[in-house]
Amino acid sequence: MVNASATNVHERCHLCGDNRLRRMVHLPDMPIAHHLRHNVSEKEARYPLTTVCCEGCGLLQISDEIPADVLYGRADSYLTGFQKPRHLDDLILTVLARNDPGSAIDVGCNDGALLAKLADYGYDRLVGIEPNPWASKKAAADGHKVYSGFLNLDLATRIAAAEGKFDTAFLRHVVEHVTDLDGFFSALKTLISDDGLIVVELPHVEEGMLAGNPSILWEEHVNYFTEPQAIFLLARYGFKMLDRRTYAFGGGSLAFIAQRIPASAAEIEQPIPGPNLRLAEKFTEKLGLYCDSLRALVQEAKDAGFTISVYGAAPRSCTILNACELGAEIDLVIDDREAIQGRLMPGTVQPIRPFAEALDHMGHRMLCLLGVGAENEFKIRRRIGDAHEATSQFVSLFPPRDSMASINAARQAIHRVRSKRDP
């Protein structure tokens, strides 16, 4: 383990520039959630994760960002195409209700999954931008035109000169990663036509904040927009909101379709976002309860002879395990993605196993922490129930499921098992 201090501490709000930033959650010792290790001897850098809330616009944000070259520079970083979010068809059709398919740029295209789907819907001029070299190479290998790098004015000017301007820009799970929002949106406007559309999708964090669920935190996500802050963001940078959508997939997301307001038009009125401080305070208060409750459950389960497993080795699972200081307590890590099997999820010491191999390690009793999207939990429960005849208890880790209710139900079940064993 390496205690790393190479972070960038900001003193002004990413969104409105206000310097009244109130400190909220502080997690002093967190690994980078998608930096999987190859073996237990490989050193693991750890960084503090501190959130602050702006007293001006209410945006919750990370104050000690890890430099981008550290976060995204690894050649084997996280790919997203495996997720196959089922709401993409609805999102694209909502855009097509406004505009016929034409040209589009996908900012943060990762391995090109959205570009492929846009092509299926008839978009005939498609370009991606992706800073992660591994993901951009994967997208290019699949036949997509991809520019490697972070979106800034220099890259945008180069793309616009080579490709022209685009009718639509897709920004799926991108803006929450951006510290310099002024520079980002200035570059974006270089790429889209004067009346072009943007499609902004963001994590829906409010439910997780209300529940104190640490899974909403991720060192890559420097901004945590609730709906009022998202609407303020669009107006601040000269976009008129046309449609909004809410999706439950992957812990929940908010999506907005907005149209650029030409510079010659009257200045768009910027709504004042509602206060967010109380929500951020509630998140801070309840996060401690969540972590204490999950730690207590795991300890009781181990005392009762349960194997402790986590199903799903993605960043949200990693954040929960390390925020709750549970990495060393995990006996079994299961994930169906071949690309990461055999590796070690940050903070843990057990190799990631495929399901078939994991069956031999589940033990007579198992507590399974479900680190998968809530919409897929029933599949995992059924799969384990069909293949594993021993006693299994499950905990839903992510919103929109009520994780505290799930923890309490598992504790009651384990109490019953212990009472039968120890009359």
Short mmCIF file of C-alpha atoms in Angstrom, two decimals:
data_model
loop_
_atom_site.label_atom_id
_atom_site.label_comp_id
_atom_site.label_asym_id
_atom_site.label_seq_id
_atom_site.Cartn_x
_atom_site.Cartn_y
_atom_site.Cartn_z
CA MET A 1 0.00 0.00 0.00
CA VAL A 2 1.25 3.51 -0.83
CA ASN A 3 -0.20 6.61 0.81
CA ALA A 4 -0.29 9.04 -2.09
CA SER A 5 -0.72 12.78 -1.65
CA ALA A 6 -0.62 13.90 -5.28
CA THR A 7 -4.08 15.46 -5.37
CA ASN A 8 -5.32 18.79 -6.69
CA VAL A 9 -7.23 20.71 -4.02
CA HIS A 10 -9.61 23.32 -5.40
CA GLU A 11 -10.87 26.37 -3.56
CA ARG A 12 -13.79 27.43 -5.73
CA CYS A 13 -16.97 25.72 -6.86
CA HIS A 14 -16.65 23.88 -10.16
CA LEU A 15 -20.08 25.13 -11.24
CA CYS A 16 -20.58 28.71 -10.04
CA GLY A 17 -17.10 29.75 -8.86
CA ASP A 18 -18.19 30.58 -5.31
CA ASN A 19 -15.49 30.13 -2.67
CA ARG A 20 -17.90 29.23 0.16
CA LEU A 21 -17.26 25.49 0.25
CA ARG A 22 -18.38 23.55 3.31
CA ARG A 23 -16.58 20.27 4.04
CA MET A 24 -18.83 17.21 4.18
CA VAL A 25 -17.69 13.58 3.77
CA HIS A 26 -14.01 12.78 4.36
CA LEU A 27 -12.65 9.30 3.59
CA PRO A 28 -8.91 9.51 4.27
CA ASP A 29 -7.62 6.26 2.76
CA MET A 30 -9.25 5.12 -0.48
CA PRO A 31 -7.78 3.14 -3.40
CA ILE A 32 -8.68 4.04 -6.98
CA ALA A 33 -11.81 1.99 -7.53
CA HIS A 34 -11.07 0.64 -11.02
CA HIS A 35 -7.32 0.03 -10.60
CA LEU A 36 -7.43 -3.75 -10.28
CA ARG A 37 -4.22 -5.37 -9.02
CA HIS A 38 -2.64 -8.42 -10.62
CA ASN A 39 -1.54 -10.02 -7.32
CA VAL A 40 -1.39 -9.34 -3.58
CA SER A 41 2.21 -8.12 -3.73
CA GLU A 42 1.37 -5.31 -6.16
CA LYS A 43 1.40 -1.97 -4.37
CA GLU A 44 -1.85 -0.06 -4.16
CA ALA A 45 -1.86 3.74 -4.05
CA ARG A 46 -4.42 5.32 -1.74
CA TYR A 47 -5.77 8.84 -1.69
CA PRO A 48 -8.14 10.89 0.46
CA LEU A 49 -11.66 11.46 -0.85
CA THR A 50 -13.19 14.65 0.54
CA THR A 51 -16.45 16.22 -0.57
CA VAL A 52 -17.50 19.83 -0.07
CA CYS A 53 -20.84 21.52 -0.74
CA CYS A 54 -21.04 24.95 -2.35
CA GLU A 55 -23.09 27.40 -0.28
CA GLY A 56 -23.82 29.37 -3.46
CA CYS A 57 -25.30 26.84 -5.92
CA GLY A 58 -25.49 23.76 -3.68
CA LEU A 59 -23.26 21.48 -5.79
CA LEU A 60 -21.64 18.63 -3.87
CA GLN A 61 -18.15 18.07 -5.27
CA ILE A 62 -14.81 16.45 -4.53
CA SER A 63 -12.25 18.93 -3.25
CA ASP A 64 -9.07 16.86 -3.58
CA GLU A 65 -9.14 15.53 -7.12
CA ILE A 66 -6.65 12.88 -8.20
CA PRO A 67 -4.79 14.06 -11.34
CA ALA A 68 -6.38 12.86 -14.56
CA ASP A 69 -3.21 11.16 -15.80
CA VAL A 70 -3.25 8.98 -12.66
CA LEU A 71 -6.96 8.17 -12.90
CA TYR A 72 -7.13 7.43 -16.62
CA GLY A 73 -3.56 6.68 -17.60
CA ARG A 74 -3.54 2.95 -16.95
CA ALA A 75 -3.70 0.81 -20.07
CA ASP A 76 -6.22 -1.59 -18.54
CA SER A 77 -8.80 0.76 -17.12
CA TYR A 78 -12.52 0.25 -16.98
CA LEU A 79 -14.58 -0.55 -20.11
CA THR A 80 -18.32 0.13 -20.08
CA GLY A 81 -19.70 -1.70 -23.11
CA PHE A 82 -20.53 -4.80 -21.05
CA GLN A 83 -23.25 -2.85 -19.19
CA LYS A 84 -25.63 -2.71 -22.19
CA PRO A 85 -27.99 -0.15 -20.61
CA ARG A 86 -31.49 -0.89 -21.82
CA HIS A 87 -32.66 2.70 -21.63
CA LEU A 88 -30.44 3.84 -24.51
CA ASP A 89 -33.17 3.11 -27.06
CA ASP A 90 -35.59 5.37 -25.20
CA LEU A 91 -32.96 8.10 -24.89
CA ILE A 92 -32.07 8.02 -28.59
CA LEU A 93 -35.73 7.95 -29.64
CA THR A 94 -36.37 11.00 -27.44
CA VAL A 95 -33.65 12.82 -29.38
CA LEU A 96 -35.04 11.60 -32.72
CA ALA A 97 -38.42 13.05 -31.78
CA ARG A 98 -36.68 16.43 -32.03
CA ASN A 99 -34.26 15.84 -34.91
CA ASP A 100 -33.74 13.31 -37.70
CA PRO A 101 -30.57 11.22 -37.35
CA GLY A 102 -27.63 13.06 -38.82
CA SER A 103 -24.21 13.71 -37.39
CA ALA A 104 -23.27 13.11 -33.77
CA ILE A 105 -20.22 13.19 -31.55
CA ASP A 106 -19.98 11.00 -28.47
CA VAL A 107 -17.82 12.65 -25.85
CA GLY A 108 -16.38 9.99 -23.56
CA CYS A 109 -17.28 7.21 -25.99
CA ASN A 110 -15.30 4.57 -24.06
CA ASP A 111 -15.30 1.35 -26.14
CA GLY A 112 -17.78 2.67 -28.72
CA ALA A 113 -20.98 0.92 -27.59
CA LEU A 114 -23.14 4.04 -27.99
CA LEU A 115 -21.58 4.86 -31.37
CA ALA A 116 -22.61 1.41 -32.59
CA LYS A 117 -26.17 1.91 -31.40
CA LEU A 118 -26.38 5.37 -32.99
CA ALA A 119 -25.28 3.86 -36.29
CA ASP A 120 -28.10 1.33 -35.99
CA TYR A 121 -30.54 4.24 -35.71
CA GLY A 122 -29.29 5.86 -38.92
CA TYR A 123 -26.74 8.42 -37.80
CA ASP A 124 -24.39 8.67 -40.77
CA ARG A 125 -21.50 10.80 -39.48
CA LEU A 126 -20.25 9.63 -36.12
CA VAL A 127 -17.14 10.55 -34.16
CA GLY A 128 -16.03 9.67 -30.64
CA ILE A 129 -13.69 11.28 -28.12
CA GLU A 130 -12.10 9.11 -25.43
CA PRO A 131 -9.17 9.87 -23.09
CA ASN A 132 -8.53 6.30 -22.00
CA PRO A 133 -6.07 4.76 -24.47
CA TRP A 134 -7.25 1.18 -23.96
CA ALA A 135 -10.92 2.07 -24.48
CA SER A 136 -10.24 4.30 -27.50
CA LYS A 137 -8.16 1.57 -29.15
CA LYS A 138 -10.98 -0.91 -28.57
CA ALA A 139 -13.48 1.49 -30.18
CA ALA A 140 -11.18 2.14 -33.13
CA ALA A 141 -10.59 -1.59 -33.59
CA ASP A 142 -14.36 -2.00 -33.90
CA GLY A 143 -14.40 0.47 -36.80
CA HIS A 144 -15.34 3.71 -35.04
CA LYS A 145 -13.63 7.02 -35.71
CA VAL A 146 -12.23 8.09 -32.35
CA TYR A 147 -10.01 10.97 -31.25
CA SER A 148 -7.97 10.09 -28.19
CA GLY A 149 -7.71 12.73 -25.48
CA PHE A 150 -9.66 14.92 -23.11
CA LEU A 151 -12.08 17.40 -24.64
CA ASN A 152 -10.46 20.84 -24.59
CA LEU A 153 -10.45 23.79 -26.97
CA ASP A 154 -7.39 22.61 -28.91
CA LEU A 155 -8.82 19.14 -29.55
CA ALA A 156 -12.27 20.54 -30.37
CA THR A 157 -10.79 23.00 -32.89
CA ARG A 158 -8.84 20.20 -34.54
CA ILE A 159 -11.89 17.93 -34.76
CA ALA A 160 -14.15 20.69 -36.09
CA ALA A 161 -11.59 21.53 -38.79
CA ALA A 162 -11.35 17.90 -39.87
CA GLU A 163 -14.94 16.73 -39.41
CA GLY A 164 -17.15 19.82 -39.44
CA LYS A 165 -19.73 20.61 -36.77
CA PHE A 166 -22.24 18.13 -35.41
CA ASP A 167 -26.00 18.17 -35.03
CA THR A 168 -25.92 16.40 -31.67
CA ALA A 169 -23.39 15.81 -28.91
CA PHE A 170 -23.89 12.92 -26.48
CA LEU A 171 -22.42 13.39 -23.00
CA ARG A 172 -23.37 10.23 -21.16
CA HIS A 173 -21.79 10.15 -17.70
CA VAL A 174 -19.13 12.71 -18.62
CA VAL A 175 -19.93 16.05 -16.97
CA GLU A 176 -19.66 14.62 -13.46
CA HIS A 177 -15.97 13.95 -14.25
CA VAL A 178 -15.13 17.53 -15.33
CA THR A 179 -13.44 20.04 -13.03
CA ASP A 180 -13.07 22.87 -15.57
CA LEU A 181 -16.69 23.19 -16.68
CA ASP A 182 -16.08 26.61 -18.32
CA GLY A 183 -13.35 25.23 -20.54
CA PHE A 184 -15.26 22.04 -21.27
CA PHE A 185 -18.42 23.79 -22.49
CA SER A 186 -16.42 26.32 -24.48
CA ALA A 187 -14.80 23.40 -26.32
CA LEU A 188 -18.14 21.65 -26.73
CA LYS A 189 -19.69 24.68 -28.43
CA THR A 190 -16.87 24.56 -30.97
CA LEU A 191 -18.11 21.13 -32.02
CA ILE A 192 -21.87 21.58 -32.37
CA SER A 193 -23.98 23.70 -34.69
CA ASP A 194 -25.56 26.94 -33.53
CA ASP A 195 -28.89 25.22 -32.87
CA GLY A 196 -27.41 21.81 -32.06
CA LEU A 197 -28.62 19.45 -29.37
CA ILE A 198 -26.75 18.02 -26.42
CA VAL A 199 -27.76 14.90 -24.52
CA VAL A 200 -26.46 15.00 -20.94
CA GLU A 201 -26.82 11.93 -18.73
CA LEU A 202 -25.76 12.11 -15.08
CA PRO A 203 -25.87 9.75 -12.10
CA HIS A 204 -29.08 10.18 -10.11
CA VAL A 205 -27.42 10.71 -6.72
CA GLU A 206 -30.24 12.17 -4.65
CA GLU A 207 -31.73 8.88 -3.49
CA GLY A 208 -28.31 7.60 -2.47
CA MET A 209 -27.56 10.84 -0.61
CA LEU A 210 -30.82 10.62 1.33
CA ALA A 211 -29.92 7.06 2.35
CA GLY A 212 -26.27 7.79 3.20
CA ASN A 213 -25.16 5.20 0.64
CA PRO A 214 -21.41 5.50 -0.13
CA SER A 215 -21.83 3.86 -3.53
CA ILE A 216 -22.66 7.24 -5.07
CA LEU A 217 -19.09 8.38 -4.37
CA TRP A 218 -16.30 7.68 -6.83
CA GLU A 219 -12.98 9.49 -7.11
CA GLU A 220 -13.63 9.99 -10.84
CA HIS A 221 -16.91 11.80 -10.13
CA VAL A 222 -15.82 15.26 -9.02
CA ASN A 223 -19.39 16.68 -9.34
CA TYR A 224 -22.64 15.33 -7.81
CA PHE A 225 -25.54 17.02 -9.57
CA THR A 226 -29.07 16.91 -8.26
CA GLU A 227 -31.73 17.97 -10.75
CA PRO A 228 -31.72 21.69 -9.77
CA GLN A 229 -27.93 21.88 -10.26
CA ALA A 230 -28.20 20.08 -13.62
CA ILE A 231 -30.82 22.55 -14.88
CA PHE A 232 -28.67 25.43 -13.63
CA LEU A 233 -25.66 23.95 -15.46
CA LEU A 234 -27.49 23.85 -18.80
CA ALA A 235 -28.77 27.39 -18.53
CA ARG A 236 -25.41 28.73 -17.34
CA TYR A 237 -23.73 27.50 -20.50
CA GLY A 238 -26.41 28.66 -22.92
CA PHE A 239 -28.68 25.64 -23.45
CA LYS A 240 -32.45 25.46 -23.30
CA MET A 241 -33.78 22.25 -21.82
CA LEU A 242 -36.25 20.40 -24.07
CA ASP A 243 -36.77 17.03 -22.39
CA ARG A 244 -35.74 15.18 -19.25
CA ARG A 245 -35.80 11.50 -18.39
CA THR A 246 -35.20 9.45 -15.24
CA TYR A 247 -33.90 5.89 -15.48
CA ALA A 248 -33.41 3.26 -12.79
CA PHE A 249 -30.70 1.33 -14.62
CA GLY A 250 -27.27 1.14 -12.94
CA GLY A 251 -28.26 2.90 -9.74
CA GLY A 252 -30.29 5.55 -11.51
CA SER A 253 -29.56 8.36 -13.94
CA LEU A 254 -30.97 11.72 -14.99
CA ALA A 255 -30.94 12.54 -18.69
CA PHE A 256 -31.54 15.93 -20.32
CA ILE A 257 -31.94 16.87 -23.98
CA ALA A 258 -31.13 20.55 -24.48
CA GLN A 259 -30.73 22.87 -27.45
CA ARG A 260 -28.02 25.45 -27.89
CA ILE A 261 -29.18 29.04 -27.77
CA PRO A 262 -27.41 31.08 -30.46
CA ALA A 263 -25.13 33.83 -29.15
CA SER A 264 -27.28 36.40 -30.97
CA ALA A 265 -30.39 35.39 -29.01
CA ALA A 266 -31.43 37.00 -25.78
CA GLU A 267 -29.49 35.71 -22.79
CA ILE A 268 -31.19 32.69 -21.32
CA GLU A 269 -32.46 33.17 -17.80
CA GLN A 270 -30.44 31.18 -15.30
CA PRO A 271 -32.61 29.56 -12.65
CA ILE A 272 -31.27 29.66 -9.11
CA PRO A 273 -30.77 26.10 -7.86
CA GLY A 274 -32.43 25.15 -4.62
CA PRO A 275 -30.34 24.80 -1.48
CA ASN A 276 -28.52 21.48 -1.30
CA LEU A 277 -26.69 21.88 1.98
CA ARG A 278 -29.25 20.04 4.08
CA LEU A 279 -29.21 17.10 1.65
CA ALA A 280 -25.40 16.99 1.80
CA GLU A 281 -25.50 17.17 5.59
CA LYS A 282 -28.00 14.32 5.73
CA PHE A 283 -25.79 12.25 3.45
CA THR A 284 -22.80 12.82 5.74
CA GLU A 285 -24.80 11.92 8.84
CA LYS A 286 -26.32 8.74 7.40
CA LEU A 287 -23.18 7.46 5.70
CA GLY A 288 -21.67 6.64 9.09
CA LEU A 289 -24.77 4.64 10.03
CA TYR A 290 -24.65 2.72 6.75
CA CYS A 291 -20.99 1.78 7.24
CA ASP A 292 -21.43 0.83 10.90
CA SER A 293 -24.45 -1.34 10.09
CA LEU A 294 -22.77 -3.17 7.21
CA ARG A 295 -19.62 -3.81 9.27
CA ALA A 296 -21.69 -5.18 12.14
CA LEU A 297 -23.60 -7.48 9.79
CA VAL A 298 -20.42 -8.86 8.24
CA GLN A 299 -18.90 -9.53 11.66
CA GLU A 300 -22.03 -11.31 12.88
CA ALA A 301 -22.13 -13.38 9.71
CA LYS A 302 -18.49 -14.41 10.08
CA ASP A 303 -19.09 -15.33 13.73
CA ALA A 304 -21.98 -17.53 12.57
CA GLY A 305 -19.75 -19.37 10.07
CA PHE A 306 -20.86 -17.56 6.90
CA THR A 307 -18.59 -17.10 3.89
CA ILE A 308 -18.61 -13.40 2.96
CA SER A 309 -18.86 -12.83 -0.78
CA VAL A 310 -19.39 -9.87 -3.06
CA TYR A 311 -20.97 -10.41 -6.47
CA GLY A 312 -19.84 -7.67 -8.84
CA ALA A 313 -16.35 -6.15 -8.76
CA ALA A 314 -17.19 -2.78 -10.29
CA PRO A 315 -16.16 0.62 -8.80
CA ARG A 316 -19.34 1.11 -6.75
CA SER A 317 -18.76 -2.17 -4.89
CA CYS A 318 -15.15 -1.19 -4.34
CA THR A 319 -16.15 2.19 -2.90
CA ILE A 320 -18.53 0.61 -0.41
CA LEU A 321 -16.05 -2.03 0.76
CA ASN A 322 -13.31 0.54 1.31
CA ALA A 323 -15.52 3.26 2.79
CA CYS A 324 -16.78 0.64 5.27
CA GLU A 325 -13.27 -0.82 5.77
CA LEU A 326 -14.42 -4.30 4.80
CA GLY A 327 -11.93 -5.30 2.10
CA ALA A 328 -9.99 -7.69 4.33
CA GLU A 329 -13.21 -9.40 5.47
CA ILE A 330 -14.24 -10.55 1.98
CA ASP A 331 -13.70 -14.29 1.38
CA LEU A 332 -14.97 -14.48 -2.19
CA VAL A 333 -15.28 -12.02 -5.09
CA ILE A 334 -17.42 -13.07 -8.06
CA ASP A 335 -17.72 -11.37 -11.44
CA ASP A 336 -18.82 -12.70 -14.82
CA ARG A 337 -16.46 -10.51 -16.87
CA GLU A 338 -13.59 -12.63 -18.17
CA ALA A 339 -11.35 -9.60 -18.64
CA ILE A 340 -11.01 -9.00 -14.89
CA GLN A 341 -11.10 -12.56 -13.53
CA GLY A 342 -7.99 -13.48 -11.58
CA ARG A 343 -7.33 -9.84 -10.68
CA LEU A 344 -7.87 -8.27 -7.24
CA MET A 345 -10.51 -5.64 -6.58
CA PRO A 346 -8.87 -2.67 -4.81
CA GLY A 347 -8.74 -3.12 -1.05
CA THR A 348 -9.35 -6.90 -1.21
CA VAL A 349 -6.99 -9.88 -1.19
CA GLN A 350 -9.13 -12.53 -2.93
CA PRO A 351 -8.92 -13.06 -6.71
CA ILE A 352 -12.01 -12.31 -8.76
CA ARG A 353 -13.58 -15.64 -9.73
CA PRO A 354 -16.12 -16.66 -12.38
CA PHE A 355 -19.38 -18.02 -10.99
CA ALA A 356 -18.69 -21.65 -11.84
CA GLU A 357 -15.38 -21.58 -9.96
CA ALA A 358 -16.87 -19.59 -7.07
CA LEU A 359 -19.41 -22.33 -6.34
CA ASP A 360 -16.67 -24.47 -4.80
CA HIS A 361 -15.78 -21.67 -2.37
CA MET A 362 -19.22 -20.57 -1.15
CA GLY A 363 -19.24 -22.74 1.95
CA HIS A 364 -22.18 -24.17 3.86
CA ARG A 365 -23.50 -20.68 4.64
CA MET A 366 -22.91 -17.54 2.61
CA LEU A 367 -23.64 -13.84 2.97
CA CYS A 368 -23.62 -12.35 -0.54
CA LEU A 369 -23.21 -8.60 -0.94
CA LEU A 370 -24.91 -7.77 -4.23
CA GLY A 371 -22.71 -5.31 -6.09
CA VAL A 372 -24.80 -5.35 -9.27
CA GLY A 373 -27.44 -3.01 -10.61
CA ALA A 374 -30.64 -3.32 -8.62
CA GLU A 375 -32.51 -4.32 -11.78
CA ASN A 376 -30.28 -7.41 -12.06
CA GLU A 377 -30.37 -8.59 -8.44
CA PHE A 378 -33.21 -11.05 -8.96
CA LYS A 379 -31.12 -12.84 -11.63
CA ILE A 380 -28.19 -13.28 -9.25
CA ARG A 381 -30.37 -14.47 -6.38
CA ARG A 382 -32.02 -17.01 -8.68
CA ARG A 383 -28.70 -18.13 -10.12
CA ILE A 384 -27.16 -18.74 -6.70
CA GLY A 385 -30.36 -20.36 -5.41
CA ASP A 386 -30.45 -22.79 -8.33
CA ALA A 387 -26.78 -23.77 -8.04
CA HIS A 388 -25.97 -23.45 -4.33
CA GLU A 389 -28.03 -25.64 -2.05
CA ALA A 390 -26.63 -24.23 1.21
CA THR A 391 -28.03 -21.27 3.17
CA SER A 392 -27.50 -17.90 1.44
CA GLN A 393 -28.41 -14.44 2.65
CA PHE A 394 -28.25 -11.40 0.39
CA VAL A 395 -27.68 -7.67 0.89
CA SER A 396 -28.62 -5.06 -1.71
CA LEU A 397 -25.75 -2.57 -1.73
CA PHE A 398 -26.95 0.04 -4.21
CA PRO A 399 -29.84 2.48 -4.55
CA PRO A 400 -32.65 2.63 -5.48
CA ARG A 401 -32.96 -0.48 -3.25
CA ASP A 402 -33.31 0.24 0.47
CA SER A 403 -29.91 -1.02 1.59
CA MET A 404 -30.53 -0.45 5.30
CA ALA A 405 -33.69 -2.55 5.16
CA SER A 406 -31.73 -5.24 3.32
CA ILE A 407 -28.94 -5.18 5.94
CA ASN A 408 -31.46 -5.41 8.78
CA ALA A 409 -33.29 -8.32 7.14
CA ALA A 410 -30.02 -10.23 6.69
CA ARG A 411 -29.07 -9.60 10.33
CA GLN A 412 -32.40 -11.00 11.53
CA ALA A 413 -31.95 -14.11 9.37
CA ILE A 414 -28.42 -14.63 10.69
CA HIS A 415 -29.68 -14.21 14.27
CA ARG A 416 -32.13 -17.04 13.62
CA VAL A 417 -29.35 -19.24 12.26
CA ARG A 418 -27.16 -18.53 15.30
CA SER A 419 -30.00 -19.16 17.75
CA LYS A 420 -30.58 -22.61 16.20
CA ARG A 421 -26.87 -23.37 16.39
CA ASP A 422 -26.39 -21.99 19.94
CA PRO A 423 -29.60 -22.73 21.90
#
